[in-house]
Amino acid sequence: HVQLVESGGGPVQAGGSLTLSCAASGNIDDSIVMAWFRQSPGKKREGVAGIYPGGGSQYYADSVEGRFTISQDYAKNTLYLQMNSLQPEDTALYYCAAGNVWYGGSLYPSHYNYWGRGTQVTVS
């Protein structure tokens, strides 16, 4: 079982930066792939970025490619999302998720089994 707790959200001006963190506990090992998702009111949850175990390859949604960077600190069991050049359309509740490595490369929410409660990012 995996537990995830996000932090680091808040208000930010357009063009600014923010770093989200996700503290993970439980069975985090090489069989687990982790990712960030986001959801705005009235919209479906969408994948933002994912990373293979051990700080391996990353994958991104087209909408954030080149602006966001996902990383993982295995020693601290923490996942990060560095967000630069934020725009109002990035406003959303951001979720950390974990799933089986078989789904590495996927940003479909249904491929992830464990979810945090989210942290709100508001860009104005």
PDB file of C-alpha atoms in Angstrom:
ATOM      1  CA  HIS A   1       0.000   0.000   0.000  1.00  0.00           C
ATOM      2  CA  VAL A   2       1.180   3.545  -0.805  1.00  0.00           C
ATOM      3  CA  GLN A   3       0.302   6.838   0.871  1.00  0.00           C
ATOM      4  CA  LEU A   4       0.856  10.177  -0.865  1.00  0.00           C
ATOM      5  CA  VAL A   5       0.726  13.715   0.532  1.00  0.00           C
ATOM      6  CA  GLU A   6       1.150  16.753  -1.696  1.00  0.00           C
ATOM      7  CA  SER A   7       2.330  20.207  -0.653  1.00  0.00           C
ATOM      8  CA  GLY A   8       3.685  23.417  -2.128  1.00  0.00           C
ATOM      9  CA  GLY A   9       0.642  24.768  -3.900  1.00  0.00           C
ATOM     10  CA  GLY A  10      -0.579  28.339  -3.586  1.00  0.00           C
ATOM     11  CA  PRO A  11      -1.216  31.554  -5.478  1.00  0.00           C
ATOM     12  CA  VAL A  12       1.324  32.736  -8.036  1.00  0.00           C
ATOM     13  CA  GLN A  13       1.431  35.434 -10.679  1.00  0.00           C
ATOM     14  CA  ALA A  14       1.497  34.585 -14.370  1.00  0.00           C
ATOM     15  CA  GLY A  15       5.039  33.974 -15.511  1.00  0.00           C
ATOM     16  CA  GLY A  16       6.100  32.862 -12.052  1.00  0.00           C
ATOM     17  CA  SER A  17       7.340  29.553 -10.721  1.00  0.00           C
ATOM     18  CA  LEU A  18       6.283  27.060  -8.100  1.00  0.00           C
ATOM     19  CA  THR A  19       7.574  23.706  -6.901  1.00  0.00           C
ATOM     20  CA  LEU A  20       5.201  21.011  -5.699  1.00  0.00           C
ATOM     21  CA  SER A  21       6.278  18.150  -3.448  1.00  0.00           C
ATOM     22  CA  CYS A  22       4.743  14.757  -2.817  1.00  0.00           C
ATOM     23  CA  ALA A  23       5.826  12.785   0.242  1.00  0.00           C
ATOM     24  CA  ALA A  24       5.387   9.073  -0.351  1.00  0.00           C
ATOM     25  CA  SER A  25       5.284   6.277   2.177  1.00  0.00           C
ATOM     26  CA  GLY A  26       4.624   2.563   1.960  1.00  0.00           C
ATOM     27  CA  ASN A  27       5.829   0.126  -0.672  1.00  0.00           C
ATOM     28  CA  ILE A  28       7.787   2.470  -2.939  1.00  0.00           C
ATOM     29  CA  ASP A  29      10.199   0.412  -5.001  1.00  0.00           C
ATOM     30  CA  ASP A  30      11.221  -0.234  -8.588  1.00  0.00           C
ATOM     31  CA  SER A  31       7.782  -1.588  -9.412  1.00  0.00           C
ATOM     32  CA  ILE A  32       6.193   1.815  -8.869  1.00  0.00           C
ATOM     33  CA  VAL A  33       5.931   4.629 -11.400  1.00  0.00           C
ATOM     34  CA  MET A  34       4.880   8.058 -10.183  1.00  0.00           C
ATOM     35  CA  ALA A  35       3.185  10.985 -11.841  1.00  0.00           C
ATOM     36  CA  TRP A  36       1.474  14.323 -11.425  1.00  0.00           C
ATOM     37  CA  PHE A  37      -2.071  15.023 -12.574  1.00  0.00           C
ATOM     38  CA  ARG A  38      -4.279  18.102 -12.378  1.00  0.00           C
ATOM     39  CA  GLN A  39      -7.952  18.892 -12.489  1.00  0.00           C
ATOM     40  CA  SER A  40      -9.795  22.170 -12.957  1.00  0.00           C
ATOM     41  CA  PRO A  41     -13.477  22.678 -12.106  1.00  0.00           C
ATOM     42  CA  GLY A  42     -15.664  21.212 -14.820  1.00  0.00           C
ATOM     43  CA  LYS A  43     -12.780  19.470 -16.544  1.00  0.00           C
ATOM     44  CA  LYS A  44     -11.493  15.928 -16.574  1.00  0.00           C
ATOM     45  CA  ARG A  45      -8.404  15.001 -14.628  1.00  0.00           C
ATOM     46  CA  GLU A  46      -5.399  15.222 -16.945  1.00  0.00           C
ATOM     47  CA  GLY A  47      -1.899  13.867 -16.757  1.00  0.00           C
ATOM     48  CA  VAL A  48       0.910  16.390 -16.413  1.00  0.00           C
ATOM     49  CA  ALA A  49       4.146  14.453 -16.022  1.00  0.00           C
ATOM     50  CA  GLY A  50       5.451  11.049 -14.981  1.00  0.00           C
ATOM     51  CA  ILE A  51       8.768   9.462 -14.096  1.00  0.00           C
ATOM     52  CA  TYR A  52      10.073   5.916 -14.170  1.00  0.00           C
ATOM     53  CA  PRO A  53      11.534   4.365 -11.002  1.00  0.00           C
ATOM     54  CA  GLY A  54      14.982   5.353  -9.859  1.00  0.00           C
ATOM     55  CA  GLY A  55      14.814   8.807 -11.412  1.00  0.00           C
ATOM     56  CA  GLY A  56      14.624   7.317 -14.868  1.00  0.00           C
ATOM     57  CA  SER A  57      12.989   8.686 -17.978  1.00  0.00           C
ATOM     58  CA  GLN A  58      10.386  11.379 -17.637  1.00  0.00           C
ATOM     59  CA  TYR A  59       7.349  11.994 -19.803  1.00  0.00           C
ATOM     60  CA  TYR A  60       5.198  15.085 -20.124  1.00  0.00           C
ATOM     61  CA  ALA A  61       1.915  16.326 -21.487  1.00  0.00           C
ATOM     62  CA  ASP A  62       2.358  18.563 -24.509  1.00  0.00           C
ATOM     63  CA  SER A  63       0.792  21.461 -22.614  1.00  0.00           C
ATOM     64  CA  VAL A  64       3.630  21.563 -20.066  1.00  0.00           C
ATOM     65  CA  GLU A  65       6.610  20.248 -22.058  1.00  0.00           C
ATOM     66  CA  GLY A  66       9.547  22.607 -21.636  1.00  0.00           C
ATOM     67  CA  ARG A  67       7.965  24.447 -18.692  1.00  0.00           C
ATOM     68  CA  PHE A  68       7.528  21.740 -16.040  1.00  0.00           C
ATOM     69  CA  THR A  69      10.101  19.286 -14.708  1.00  0.00           C
ATOM     70  CA  ILE A  70       9.350  16.169 -12.708  1.00  0.00           C
ATOM     71  CA  SER A  71      11.977  14.677 -10.429  1.00  0.00           C
ATOM     72  CA  GLN A  72      12.273  12.182  -7.615  1.00  0.00           C
ATOM     73  CA  ASP A  73      14.444  11.956  -4.514  1.00  0.00           C
ATOM     74  CA  TYR A  74      14.526   8.281  -3.580  1.00  0.00           C
ATOM     75  CA  ALA A  75      16.358   8.887  -0.321  1.00  0.00           C
ATOM     76  CA  LYS A  76      13.587  11.188   0.857  1.00  0.00           C
ATOM     77  CA  ASN A  77      10.787   9.248  -0.875  1.00  0.00           C
ATOM     78  CA  THR A  78       9.665  12.524  -2.366  1.00  0.00           C
ATOM     79  CA  LEU A  79       8.386  13.438  -5.814  1.00  0.00           C
ATOM     80  CA  TYR A  80       8.685  16.991  -7.136  1.00  0.00           C
ATOM     81  CA  LEU A  81       7.169  19.084  -9.886  1.00  0.00           C
ATOM     82  CA  GLN A  82       9.042  22.242 -10.778  1.00  0.00           C
ATOM     83  CA  MET A  83       6.699  24.548 -12.673  1.00  0.00           C
ATOM     84  CA  ASN A  84       8.008  27.561 -14.585  1.00  0.00           C
ATOM     85  CA  SER A  85       6.358  30.170 -16.800  1.00  0.00           C
ATOM     86  CA  LEU A  86       3.023  29.483 -15.171  1.00  0.00           C
ATOM     87  CA  GLN A  87      -0.101  30.652 -16.940  1.00  0.00           C
ATOM     88  CA  PRO A  88      -3.700  31.095 -15.765  1.00  0.00           C
ATOM     89  CA  GLU A  89      -4.654  27.920 -17.625  1.00  0.00           C
ATOM     90  CA  ASP A  90      -2.332  26.003 -15.284  1.00  0.00           C
ATOM     91  CA  THR A  91      -4.690  26.792 -12.403  1.00  0.00           C
ATOM     92  CA  ALA A  92      -5.903  23.481 -11.005  1.00  0.00           C
ATOM     93  CA  LEU A  93      -5.839  21.051  -8.128  1.00  0.00           C
ATOM     94  CA  TYR A  94      -2.614  19.085  -8.597  1.00  0.00           C
ATOM     95  CA  TYR A  95      -2.465  15.426  -7.578  1.00  0.00           C
ATOM     96  CA  CYS A  96       0.400  13.038  -7.018  1.00  0.00           C
ATOM     97  CA  ALA A  97      -0.241   9.457  -8.140  1.00  0.00           C
ATOM     98  CA  ALA A  98       1.520   6.102  -8.110  1.00  0.00           C
ATOM     99  CA  GLY A  99       0.978   3.029 -10.230  1.00  0.00           C
ATOM    100  CA  ASN A 100       2.538  -0.155 -11.472  1.00  0.00           C
ATOM    101  CA  VAL A 101       5.607   0.294 -13.653  1.00  0.00           C
ATOM    102  CA  TRP A 102       3.842  -1.696 -16.395  1.00  0.00           C
ATOM    103  CA  TYR A 103       2.051   1.592 -17.100  1.00  0.00           C
ATOM    104  CA  GLY A 104       5.195   3.650 -17.246  1.00  0.00           C
ATOM    105  CA  GLY A 105       4.841   6.280 -19.965  1.00  0.00           C
ATOM    106  CA  SER A 106       1.107   6.532 -19.483  1.00  0.00           C
ATOM    107  CA  LEU A 107      -0.693   9.618 -18.239  1.00  0.00           C
ATOM    108  CA  TYR A 108      -4.114   8.003 -18.093  1.00  0.00           C
ATOM    109  CA  PRO A 109      -5.587   8.396 -14.590  1.00  0.00           C
ATOM    110  CA  SER A 110      -7.054   4.889 -14.735  1.00  0.00           C
ATOM    111  CA  HIS A 111      -3.534   3.440 -14.855  1.00  0.00           C
ATOM    112  CA  TYR A 112      -2.678   4.770 -11.408  1.00  0.00           C
ATOM    113  CA  ASN A 113      -3.848   3.088  -8.231  1.00  0.00           C
ATOM    114  CA  TYR A 114      -2.802   5.457  -5.463  1.00  0.00           C
ATOM    115  CA  TRP A 115      -3.627   9.132  -5.140  1.00  0.00           C
ATOM    116  CA  GLY A 116      -2.969  12.011  -2.803  1.00  0.00           C
ATOM    117  CA  ARG A 117      -5.618  14.570  -1.874  1.00  0.00           C
ATOM    118  CA  GLY A 118      -4.161  17.311  -4.016  1.00  0.00           C
ATOM    119  CA  THR A 119      -2.689  20.775  -3.612  1.00  0.00           C
ATOM    120  CA  GLN A 120      -4.235  23.857  -5.205  1.00  0.00           C
ATOM    121  CA  VAL A 121      -2.292  26.012  -7.657  1.00  0.00           C
ATOM    122  CA  THR A 122      -3.852  29.330  -8.644  1.00  0.00           C
ATOM    123  CA  VAL A 123      -2.227  31.465 -11.333  1.00  0.00           C
ATOM    124  CA  SER A 124      -3.456  35.011 -11.858  1.00  0.00           C
TER     125      SER A 124
END
